[in-house]
Every structure is written in structure tokens, then in C-alpha cells.
Amino acid sequence: MEYIAKNYQPMHRQVYHLKPEFLHPKLREVCQALRSQRPEAEKELRAFVQEKGPGGIYQFPLFQQSFCELLHEEVKHFNQSTMPKARPNSMNQYGILLEELGLYPGLLNPLLKEYLQPMARVLFPDAAGDTLDHHRSFIVEYQMDKDRELAYHYDDAEVTLNVCIGGNFDGGELLFGKLKSSKGPDFERYPVAHQVGMGLLHRGTHRHEAIPIEDGERYNLIMWCRSSEFRYNECPHCGRHGREQAL
């Protein structure tokens, strides 16, 4: 990361710092009410988000189109550079770690603290939503000759944000099944289509998959939102105690 910080020349420096105009106006209004703990804030939030399936799958307008275009271009610019790049996670082959790109301090940390955590406190109180304090964030890239799909899985997160930031594509919907803790058959799926700028919040333990794209390319920003307090007491994978923080 130090090498990248010294040698990489960003294309759009403005995306490295969260600005109110990057976000949907209604999101700003709702989260201000949540942070102020106004009596009607929870009702406003639940009217703002769309529930896409059982178990807590919420879609809502997050980023403005203009910001998505800038971030998409910045990501492609970095991909085309000679900077070293690590895989985003153990399942996706193509994408970038946003900590390497330097987007944590000014963009993603404030997004978690000022917007996602207040929402998660209401929507996921049983999934450490009120104690989210750090994250692992990355871009995943889907193309016909690269990753086209993603197998059924759950995330190393208490709460996950997934938002499409760009690309022209067909197919590639997310399919949600059961929570990791659920018993019995797991055959039913709840589809969610990607829309540029639309955020999707769900429990990290909510199993899901991405079906193959049929044409084009798609770029998504993923934030695995985590709680140090929760992880000190319980490993999100095996349930054992004494794990302080995920790598």
C-alpha cells in the first residue's frame, strides 16, 4: 500500500473524500434523523428502504449517478495502471482491494460511521448492527471472459453492503436463500437485480449467489462491515469464542 500511495496518480481525486452531493438526498435526510435519534427516524428509514426478501434484504438509493461514474472510471484507471494488485477475496478472481487504493480514510470510513452503521443499528440489531466499527471493502468485476458468476456462499461480515457502480450488462442477478443459522431445506431463492447506485444491505450470514452475466461487464463495491465487539466474543465462521478481529 505504501508503494501505491507514493506512485499512483489518481484520475479523480474528488472521490477519495465523501461529499454530501455524492449521496442520494433522501438517504442524507434519513440518516441525519437516525443520528439525531429523532422519534420518527426508524419509521422514516423503513419507509425509505425496500425489503426484497425474508431475513432482512434491503435495497435503497445510495449513490448519485455522477459519483458512480467517477468511481467507476477511477477503478478502471487503477486497473490499467502498473500498480501491484491483490485479489479482492478468496472467491473473486478480478477486482481490487480499496484499502490499497487509499479509499478508506476519506470515503469509506465516513460512509460506514455516518450512514451504514446508523441504518444497521435499526435494521440488524441482532447482527451487531449497533457496534459496526470497521470493514473490508473491495471492488468485484464481472465480465464474459473473466468472473461471470459467484457460487452460493455467506460473507465474513456482520452486515454487507453491495452496490453496483457501473457497467452495461445483462443478467447477473443476486439470489438469496436462507440464513447460515437456518435449518432445513434451502431451495427457495429471492432474486435482486443490480441497479447502478442502488445499495443493498443484508446480514453477512445471509447465503447468496450471483448468477452468470449474459453480456457486458459489471462493477460492484462491496463493504464487509464488521464489529470488533462481536468478533471478540464469537467467530462469525465457527462460532467459537475469543477471536478478536477478522483479518
mmCIF file of N, CA and C in Angstrom, residues 62-175:
data_model
loop_
_atom_site.group_PDB
_atom_site.id
_atom_site.type_symbol
_atom_site.label_atom_id
_atom_site.label_comp_id
_atom_site.label_asym_id
_atom_site.label_seq_id
_atom_site.Cartn_x
_atom_site.Cartn_y
_atom_site.Cartn_z
ATOM 1 N N LEU A 62 -28.507 4.878 -2.919
ATOM 2 C CA LEU A 62 -27.344 5.244 -2.117
ATOM 3 C C LEU A 62 -26.520 6.339 -2.791
ATOM 4 N N PHE A 63 -25.920 6.023 -3.934
ATOM 5 C CA PHE A 63 -25.027 6.959 -4.615
ATOM 6 C C PHE A 63 -25.723 7.637 -5.794
ATOM 7 N N GLN A 64 -25.328 8.867 -6.036
ATOM 8 C CA GLN A 64 -25.771 9.564 -7.237
ATOM 9 C C GLN A 64 -25.051 8.974 -8.457
ATOM 10 N N GLN A 65 -25.727 9.034 -9.608
ATOM 11 C CA GLN A 65 -25.168 8.503 -10.840
ATOM 12 C C GLN A 65 -23.820 9.145 -11.163
ATOM 13 N N SER A 66 -23.699 10.452 -10.944
ATOM 14 C CA SER A 66 -22.462 11.159 -11.271
ATOM 15 C C SER A 66 -21.285 10.639 -10.448
ATOM 16 N N PHE A 67 -21.514 10.324 -9.181
ATOM 17 C CA PHE A 67 -20.445 9.775 -8.358
ATOM 18 C C PHE A 67 -20.074 8.373 -8.822
ATOM 19 N N CYS A 68 -21.056 7.560 -9.143
ATOM 20 C CA CYS A 68 -20.767 6.205 -9.631
ATOM 21 C C CYS A 68 -19.888 6.246 -10.875
ATOM 22 N N GLU A 69 -20.172 7.178 -11.762
ATOM 23 C CA GLU A 69 -19.369 7.300 -12.984
ATOM 24 C C GLU A 69 -17.921 7.640 -12.652
ATOM 25 N N LEU A 70 -17.715 8.555 -11.713
ATOM 26 C CA LEU A 70 -16.358 8.939 -11.328
ATOM 27 C C LEU A 70 -15.622 7.776 -10.661
ATOM 28 N N LEU A 71 -16.285 7.092 -9.740
ATOM 29 C CA LEU A 71 -15.641 5.980 -9.056
ATOM 30 C C LEU A 71 -15.354 4.834 -10.016
ATOM 31 N N HIS A 72 -16.279 4.575 -10.911
ATOM 32 C CA HIS A 72 -16.082 3.532 -11.922
ATOM 33 C C HIS A 72 -14.850 3.845 -12.779
ATOM 34 N N GLU A 73 -14.732 5.089 -13.212
ATOM 35 C CA GLU A 73 -13.581 5.491 -14.017
ATOM 36 C C GLU A 73 -12.284 5.392 -13.210
ATOM 37 N N GLU A 74 -12.325 5.746 -11.930
ATOM 38 C CA GLU A 74 -11.134 5.663 -11.081
ATOM 39 C C GLU A 74 -10.677 4.214 -10.932
ATOM 40 N N VAL A 75 -11.617 3.325 -10.739
ATOM 41 C CA VAL A 75 -11.298 1.905 -10.601
ATOM 42 C C VAL A 75 -10.685 1.361 -11.888
ATOM 43 N N LYS A 76 -11.261 1.697 -13.025
ATOM 44 C CA LYS A 76 -10.722 1.226 -14.303
ATOM 45 C C LYS A 76 -9.339 1.825 -14.565
ATOM 46 N N HIS A 77 -9.160 3.070 -14.161
ATOM 47 C CA HIS A 77 -7.857 3.728 -14.309
ATOM 48 C C HIS A 77 -6.801 2.988 -13.481
ATOM 49 N N PHE A 78 -7.137 2.625 -12.257
ATOM 50 C CA PHE A 78 -6.210 1.871 -11.408
ATOM 51 C C PHE A 78 -5.933 0.493 -12.004
ATOM 52 N N ASN A 79 -6.964 -0.167 -12.505
ATOM 53 C CA ASN A 79 -6.780 -1.485 -13.120
ATOM 54 C C ASN A 79 -5.820 -1.440 -14.297
ATOM 55 N N GLN A 80 -5.841 -0.343 -15.038
ATOM 56 C CA GLN A 80 -5.000 -0.207 -16.219
ATOM 57 C C GLN A 80 -3.577 0.248 -15.884
ATOM 58 N N SER A 81 -3.351 0.606 -14.639
ATOM 59 C CA SER A 81 -2.026 1.059 -14.220
ATOM 60 C C SER A 81 -1.108 -0.137 -13.964
ATOM 61 N N THR A 82 0.148 0.158 -13.714
ATOM 62 C CA THR A 82 1.135 -0.899 -13.430
ATOM 63 C C THR A 82 1.270 -1.166 -11.937
ATOM 64 N N MET A 83 0.378 -0.608 -11.127
ATOM 65 C CA MET A 83 0.437 -0.815 -9.682
ATOM 66 C C MET A 83 0.173 -2.275 -9.320
ATOM 67 N N PRO A 84 0.803 -2.792 -8.272
ATOM 68 C CA PRO A 84 0.508 -4.163 -7.826
ATOM 69 C C PRO A 84 -0.927 -4.256 -7.342
ATOM 70 N N LYS A 85 -1.556 -5.406 -7.584
ATOM 71 C CA LYS A 85 -2.969 -5.586 -7.232
ATOM 72 C C LYS A 85 -3.174 -6.973 -6.627
ATOM 73 N N ALA A 86 -3.875 -7.015 -5.516
ATOM 74 C CA ALA A 86 -4.209 -8.279 -4.877
ATOM 75 C C ALA A 86 -5.643 -8.657 -5.218
ATOM 76 N N ARG A 87 -5.947 -9.955 -5.150
ATOM 77 C CA ARG A 87 -7.321 -10.405 -5.345
ATOM 78 C C ARG A 87 -8.212 -9.838 -4.247
ATOM 79 N N PRO A 88 -9.468 -9.507 -4.571
ATOM 80 C CA PRO A 88 -10.340 -8.910 -3.563
ATOM 81 C C PRO A 88 -10.743 -9.854 -2.446
ATOM 82 N N ASN A 89 -10.865 -11.146 -2.736
ATOM 83 C CA ASN A 89 -11.239 -12.134 -1.730
ATOM 84 C C ASN A 89 -10.920 -13.521 -2.269
ATOM 85 N N SER A 90 -11.283 -14.553 -1.523
ATOM 86 C CA SER A 90 -10.907 -15.921 -1.905
ATOM 87 C C SER A 90 -11.763 -16.489 -3.026
ATOM 88 N N MET A 91 -12.877 -15.830 -3.378
ATOM 89 C CA MET A 91 -13.771 -16.349 -4.409
ATOM 90 C C MET A 91 -13.687 -15.573 -5.712
ATOM 91 N N ASN A 92 -13.564 -14.267 -5.642
ATOM 92 C CA ASN A 92 -13.480 -13.452 -6.854
ATOM 93 C C ASN A 92 -12.042 -13.348 -7.347
ATOM 94 N N GLN A 93 -11.858 -13.594 -8.633
ATOM 95 C CA GLN A 93 -10.528 -13.511 -9.237
ATOM 96 C C GLN A 93 -10.192 -12.086 -9.683
ATOM 97 N N TYR A 94 -11.222 -11.299 -9.987
ATOM 98 C CA TYR A 94 -10.998 -9.985 -10.593
ATOM 99 C C TYR A 94 -11.634 -8.888 -9.741
ATOM 100 N N GLY A 95 -10.858 -7.844 -9.493
ATOM 101 C CA GLY A 95 -11.307 -6.735 -8.679
ATOM 102 C C GLY A 95 -10.126 -6.136 -7.944
ATOM 103 N N ILE A 96 -10.388 -5.230 -7.025
ATOM 104 C CA ILE A 96 -9.297 -4.581 -6.289
ATOM 105 C C ILE A 96 -9.698 -4.373 -4.832
ATOM 106 N N LEU A 97 -8.705 -4.352 -3.965
ATOM 107 C CA LEU A 97 -8.894 -4.011 -2.561
ATOM 108 C C LEU A 97 -8.861 -2.492 -2.430
ATOM 109 N N LEU A 98 -9.882 -1.918 -1.854
ATOM 110 C CA LEU A 98 -9.982 -0.463 -1.805
ATOM 111 C C LEU A 98 -9.086 0.161 -0.739
ATOM 112 N N GLU A 99 -8.609 -0.636 0.201
ATOM 113 C CA GLU A 99 -7.605 -0.121 1.131
ATOM 114 C C GLU A 99 -6.310 0.179 0.380
ATOM 115 N N GLU A 100 -5.949 -0.670 -0.573
ATOM 116 C CA GLU A 100 -4.752 -0.432 -1.386
ATOM 117 C C GLU A 100 -4.884 0.851 -2.192
ATOM 118 N N LEU A 101 -6.079 1.153 -2.626
ATOM 119 C CA LEU A 101 -6.308 2.353 -3.437
ATOM 120 C C LEU A 101 -6.371 3.620 -2.585
ATOM 121 N N GLY A 102 -6.427 3.453 -1.263
ATOM 122 C CA GLY A 102 -6.437 4.605 -0.371
ATOM 123 C C GLY A 102 -7.807 5.220 -0.140
ATOM 124 N N LEU A 103 -8.868 4.432 -0.348
ATOM 125 C CA LEU A 103 -10.218 4.970 -0.233
ATOM 126 C C LEU A 103 -10.835 4.813 1.153
ATOM 127 N N TYR A 104 -10.104 4.224 2.102
ATOM 128 C CA TYR A 104 -10.691 4.031 3.433
ATOM 129 C C TYR A 104 -10.858 5.335 4.216
ATOM 130 N N PRO A 105 -9.785 6.111 4.451
ATOM 131 C CA PRO A 105 -9.889 7.221 5.412
ATOM 132 C C PRO A 105 -10.930 8.276 5.059
ATOM 133 N N GLY A 106 -10.931 8.735 3.809
ATOM 134 C CA GLY A 106 -11.781 9.854 3.457
ATOM 135 C C GLY A 106 -13.145 9.484 2.914
ATOM 136 N N LEU A 107 -13.282 8.274 2.363
ATOM 137 C CA LEU A 107 -14.531 7.891 1.704
ATOM 138 C C LEU A 107 -15.296 6.811 2.464
ATOM 139 N N LEU A 108 -14.690 5.664 2.655
ATOM 140 C CA LEU A 108 -15.437 4.507 3.148
ATOM 141 C C LEU A 108 -15.610 4.495 4.662
ATOM 142 N N ASN A 109 -14.601 4.942 5.411
ATOM 143 C CA ASN A 109 -14.777 5.009 6.865
ATOM 144 C C ASN A 109 -15.920 5.955 7.243
ATOM 145 N N PRO A 110 -15.984 7.173 6.666
ATOM 146 C CA PRO A 110 -17.137 8.037 6.961
ATOM 147 C C PRO A 110 -18.467 7.450 6.491
ATOM 148 N N LEU A 111 -18.450 6.742 5.363
ATOM 149 C CA LEU A 111 -19.685 6.124 4.879
ATOM 150 C C LEU A 111 -20.217 5.122 5.894
ATOM 151 N N LEU A 112 -19.323 4.329 6.460
ATOM 152 C CA LEU A 112 -19.729 3.367 7.487
ATOM 153 C C LEU A 112 -20.247 4.080 8.730
ATOM 154 N N LYS A 113 -19.473 5.018 9.234
ATOM 155 C CA LYS A 113 -19.808 5.660 10.508
ATOM 156 C C LYS A 113 -21.060 6.523 10.432
ATOM 157 N N GLU A 114 -21.191 7.309 9.386
ATOM 158 C CA GLU A 114 -22.256 8.300 9.317
ATOM 159 C C GLU A 114 -23.548 7.779 8.684
ATOM 160 N N TYR A 115 -23.466 6.698 7.903
ATOM 161 C CA TYR A 115 -24.643 6.248 7.168
ATOM 162 C C TYR A 115 -24.978 4.777 7.403
ATOM 163 N N LEU A 116 -24.041 3.883 7.166
ATOM 164 C CA LEU A 116 -24.361 2.458 7.241
ATOM 165 C C LEU A 116 -24.605 1.993 8.667
ATOM 166 N N GLN A 117 -23.773 2.437 9.603
ATOM 167 C CA GLN A 117 -23.944 1.994 10.985
ATOM 168 C C GLN A 117 -25.267 2.474 11.583
ATOM 169 N N PRO A 118 -25.665 3.737 11.397
ATOM 170 C CA PRO A 118 -26.982 4.138 11.907
ATOM 171 C C PRO A 118 -28.129 3.322 11.301
ATOM 172 N N MET A 119 -28.028 2.983 10.006
ATOM 173 C CA MET A 119 -29.062 2.161 9.379
ATOM 174 C C MET A 119 -29.049 0.749 9.940
ATOM 175 N N ALA A 120 -27.859 0.170 10.078
ATOM 176 C CA ALA A 120 -27.741 -1.202 10.558
ATOM 177 C C ALA A 120 -28.202 -1.342 12.002
ATOM 178 N N ARG A 121 -28.037 -0.285 12.789
ATOM 179 C CA ARG A 121 -28.478 -0.320 14.187
ATOM 180 C C ARG A 121 -29.973 -0.608 14.270
ATOM 181 N N VAL A 122 -30.726 -0.081 13.312
ATOM 182 C CA VAL A 122 -32.170 -0.293 13.288
ATOM 183 C C VAL A 122 -32.540 -1.583 12.569
ATOM 184 N N LEU A 123 -31.905 -1.829 11.419
ATOM 185 C CA LEU A 123 -32.300 -2.951 10.568
ATOM 186 C C LEU A 123 -31.751 -4.297 11.038
ATOM 187 N N PHE A 124 -30.582 -4.276 11.705
ATOM 188 C CA PHE A 124 -29.946 -5.535 12.111
ATOM 189 C C PHE A 124 -29.474 -5.487 13.566
ATOM 190 N N PRO A 125 -30.360 -5.232 14.507
ATOM 191 C CA PRO A 125 -29.926 -5.151 15.907
ATOM 192 C C PRO A 125 -29.399 -6.483 16.445
ATOM 193 N N ASP A 126 -29.841 -7.588 15.838
ATOM 194 C CA ASP A 126 -29.394 -8.906 16.283
ATOM 195 C C ASP A 126 -28.130 -9.365 15.558
ATOM 196 N N ALA A 127 -27.587 -8.537 14.671
ATOM 197 C CA ALA A 127 -26.370 -8.883 13.925
ATOM 198 C C ALA A 127 -25.276 -7.863 14.189
ATOM 199 N N ALA A 128 -25.234 -7.367 15.441
ATOM 200 C CA ALA A 128 -24.206 -6.397 15.867
ATOM 201 C C ALA A 128 -24.273 -5.108 15.065
ATOM 202 N N GLY A 129 -25.461 -4.795 14.523
ATOM 203 C CA GLY A 129 -25.602 -3.597 13.705
ATOM 204 C C GLY A 129 -25.274 -2.314 14.443
ATOM 205 N N ASP A 130 -25.439 -2.327 15.785
ATOM 206 C CA ASP A 130 -25.180 -1.106 16.546
ATOM 207 C C ASP A 130 -23.731 -0.938 16.949
ATOM 208 N N THR A 131 -22.866 -1.932 16.635
ATOM 209 C CA THR A 131 -21.454 -1.835 17.025
ATOM 210 C C THR A 131 -20.501 -1.971 15.840
ATOM 211 N N LEU A 132 -20.978 -1.808 14.628
ATOM 212 C CA LEU A 132 -20.102 -1.888 13.456
ATOM 213 C C LEU A 132 -19.053 -0.787 13.546
ATOM 214 N N ASP A 133 -17.777 -1.164 13.434
ATOM 215 C CA ASP A 133 -16.716 -0.164 13.605
ATOM 216 C C ASP A 133 -15.557 -0.312 12.632
ATOM 217 N N HIS A 134 -15.557 -1.327 11.777
ATOM 218 C CA HIS A 134 -14.511 -1.443 10.763
ATOM 219 C C HIS A 134 -15.054 -2.273 9.600
ATOM 220 N N HIS A 135 -14.274 -2.386 8.540
ATOM 221 C CA HIS A 135 -14.777 -3.030 7.332
ATOM 222 C C HIS A 135 -13.622 -3.552 6.483
ATOM 223 N N ARG A 136 -13.963 -4.448 5.583
ATOM 224 C CA ARG A 136 -13.077 -4.869 4.493
ATOM 225 C C ARG A 136 -13.849 -4.580 3.216
ATOM 226 N N SER A 137 -13.294 -3.720 2.373
ATOM 227 C CA SER A 137 -14.036 -3.249 1.206
ATOM 228 C C SER A 137 -13.242 -3.472 -0.073
ATOM 229 N N PHE A 138 -13.959 -3.778 -1.135
ATOM 230 C CA PHE A 138 -13.305 -4.111 -2.398
ATOM 231 C C PHE A 138 -14.272 -3.934 -3.554
ATOM 232 N N ILE A 139 -13.706 -3.905 -4.741
ATOM 233 C CA ILE A 139 -14.477 -3.903 -5.983
ATOM 234 C C ILE A 139 -14.410 -5.294 -6.585
ATOM 235 N N VAL A 140 -15.548 -5.802 -7.041
ATOM 236 C CA VAL A 140 -15.564 -7.042 -7.810
ATOM 237 C C VAL A 140 -15.978 -6.715 -9.237
ATOM 238 N N GLU A 141 -15.391 -7.437 -10.162
ATOM 239 C CA GLU A 141 -15.600 -7.164 -11.587
ATOM 240 C C GLU A 141 -16.082 -8.435 -12.279
ATOM 241 N N TYR A 142 -17.174 -8.306 -13.026
ATOM 242 C CA TYR A 142 -17.732 -9.433 -13.772
ATOM 243 C C TYR A 142 -17.732 -9.097 -15.260
ATOM 244 N N GLN A 143 -17.181 -10.018 -16.048
ATOM 245 C CA GLN A 143 -17.175 -9.875 -17.498
ATOM 246 C C GLN A 143 -17.296 -11.257 -18.112
ATOM 247 N N MET A 144 -17.625 -11.303 -19.391
ATOM 248 C CA MET A 144 -17.842 -12.585 -20.057
ATOM 249 C C MET A 144 -16.587 -13.443 -20.070
ATOM 250 N N ASP A 145 -15.395 -12.810 -20.172
ATOM 251 C CA ASP A 145 -14.159 -13.581 -20.246
ATOM 252 C C ASP A 145 -13.396 -13.568 -18.920
ATOM 253 N N LYS A 146 -14.070 -13.115 -17.834
ATOM 254 C CA LYS A 146 -13.450 -13.117 -16.513
ATOM 255 C C LYS A 146 -14.390 -13.855 -15.556
ATOM 256 N N ASP A 147 -14.584 -13.348 -14.364
ATOM 257 C CA ASP A 147 -15.620 -13.905 -13.492
ATOM 258 C C ASP A 147 -16.979 -13.578 -14.081
ATOM 259 N N ARG A 148 -17.814 -14.601 -14.253
ATOM 260 C CA ARG A 148 -19.171 -14.373 -14.752
ATOM 261 C C ARG A 148 -20.215 -14.553 -13.666
ATOM 262 N N GLU A 149 -19.879 -15.323 -12.634
ATOM 263 C CA GLU A 149 -20.852 -15.667 -11.602
ATOM 264 C C GLU A 149 -20.123 -15.879 -10.283
ATOM 265 N N LEU A 150 -20.879 -16.092 -9.225
ATOM 266 C CA LEU A 150 -20.294 -16.354 -7.918
ATOM 267 C C LEU A 150 -21.137 -17.413 -7.231
ATOM 268 N N ALA A 151 -20.467 -18.436 -6.718
ATOM 269 C CA ALA A 151 -21.161 -19.581 -6.120
ATOM 270 C C ALA A 151 -21.850 -19.191 -4.810
ATOM 271 N N TYR A 152 -22.756 -20.040 -4.395
ATOM 272 C CA TYR A 152 -23.538 -19.846 -3.177
ATOM 273 C C TYR A 152 -22.610 -19.764 -1.966
ATOM 274 N N HIS A 153 -22.786 -18.740 -1.115
ATOM 275 C CA HIS A 153 -21.861 -18.509 -0.015
ATOM 276 C C HIS A 153 -22.468 -17.545 1.003
ATOM 277 N N TYR A 154 -21.769 -17.348 2.103
ATOM 278 C CA TYR A 154 -22.071 -16.240 3.011
ATOM 279 C C TYR A 154 -20.787 -15.460 3.216
ATOM 280 N N ASP A 155 -20.904 -14.243 3.768
ATOM 281 C CA ASP A 155 -19.773 -13.317 3.841
ATOM 282 C C ASP A 155 -19.118 -13.321 5.221
ATOM 283 N N ASP A 156 -17.852 -12.933 5.252
ATOM 284 C CA ASP A 156 -17.138 -12.742 6.519
ATOM 285 C C ASP A 156 -17.434 -11.329 7.017
ATOM 286 N N ALA A 157 -18.681 -11.125 7.400
ATOM 287 C CA ALA A 157 -19.158 -9.803 7.783
ATOM 288 C C ALA A 157 -20.351 -9.958 8.707
ATOM 289 N N GLU A 158 -20.581 -8.952 9.537
ATOM 290 C CA GLU A 158 -21.825 -8.905 10.286
ATOM 291 C C GLU A 158 -22.930 -8.354 9.384
ATOM 292 N N VAL A 159 -22.619 -7.305 8.628
ATOM 293 C CA VAL A 159 -23.555 -6.713 7.674
ATOM 294 C C VAL A 159 -22.784 -6.408 6.388
ATOM 295 N N THR A 160 -23.384 -6.686 5.258
ATOM 296 C CA THR A 160 -22.751 -6.444 3.958
ATOM 297 C C THR A 160 -23.494 -5.352 3.190
ATOM 298 N N LEU A 161 -22.714 -4.437 2.599
ATOM 299 C CA LEU A 161 -23.239 -3.501 1.608
ATOM 300 C C LEU A 161 -22.752 -3.937 0.238
ATOM 301 N N ASN A 162 -23.667 -3.987 -0.719
ATOM 302 C CA ASN A 162 -23.341 -4.317 -2.110
ATOM 303 C C ASN A 162 -23.995 -3.263 -2.992
ATOM 304 N N VAL A 163 -23.197 -2.570 -3.803
ATOM 305 C CA VAL A 163 -23.765 -1.543 -4.681
ATOM 306 C C VAL A 163 -23.069 -1.571 -6.034
ATOM 307 N N CYS A 164 -23.839 -1.632 -7.082
ATOM 308 C CA CYS A 164 -23.290 -1.579 -8.436
ATOM 309 C C CYS A 164 -22.882 -0.144 -8.738
ATOM 310 N N ILE A 165 -21.627 0.034 -9.206
ATOM 311 C CA ILE A 165 -21.146 1.380 -9.514
ATOM 312 C C ILE A 165 -21.002 1.623 -11.015
ATOM 313 N N GLY A 166 -21.213 0.599 -11.844
ATOM 314 C CA GLY A 166 -21.117 0.867 -13.268
ATOM 315 C C GLY A 166 -21.043 -0.374 -14.115
ATOM 316 N N GLY A 167 -21.134 -0.136 -15.418
ATOM 317 C CA GLY A 167 -21.075 -1.201 -16.394
ATOM 318 C C GLY A 167 -22.396 -1.344 -17.127
ATOM 319 N N ASN A 168 -22.326 -1.839 -18.336
ATOM 320 C CA ASN A 168 -23.508 -2.202 -19.104
ATOM 321 C C ASN A 168 -23.565 -3.717 -19.179
ATOM 322 N N PHE A 169 -24.637 -4.314 -18.716
ATOM 323 C CA PHE A 169 -24.663 -5.769 -18.586
ATOM 324 C C PHE A 169 -26.097 -6.279 -18.646
ATOM 325 N N ASP A 170 -26.206 -7.561 -18.940
ATOM 326 C CA ASP A 170 -27.461 -8.297 -18.840
ATOM 327 C C ASP A 170 -27.245 -9.469 -17.900
ATOM 328 N N GLY A 171 -28.268 -9.797 -17.121
ATOM 329 C CA GLY A 171 -28.163 -10.923 -16.196
ATOM 330 C C GLY A 171 -27.372 -10.560 -14.950
ATOM 331 N N GLY A 172 -26.890 -11.594 -14.264
ATOM 332 C CA GLY A 172 -26.033 -11.405 -13.111
ATOM 333 C C GLY A 172 -26.753 -11.064 -11.820
ATOM 334 N N GLU A 173 -28.056 -11.352 -11.731
ATOM 335 C CA GLU A 173 -28.789 -11.024 -10.518
ATOM 336 C C GLU A 173 -28.243 -11.789 -9.312
ATOM 337 N N LEU A 174 -28.495 -11.219 -8.144
ATOM 338 C CA LEU A 174 -28.215 -11.920 -6.894
ATOM 339 C C LEU A 174 -29.423 -12.771 -6.528
ATOM 340 N N LEU A 175 -29.149 -13.957 -6.008
ATOM 341 C CA LEU A 175 -30.205 -14.838 -5.498
ATOM 342 C C LEU A 175 -29.925 -15.111 -4.031
#
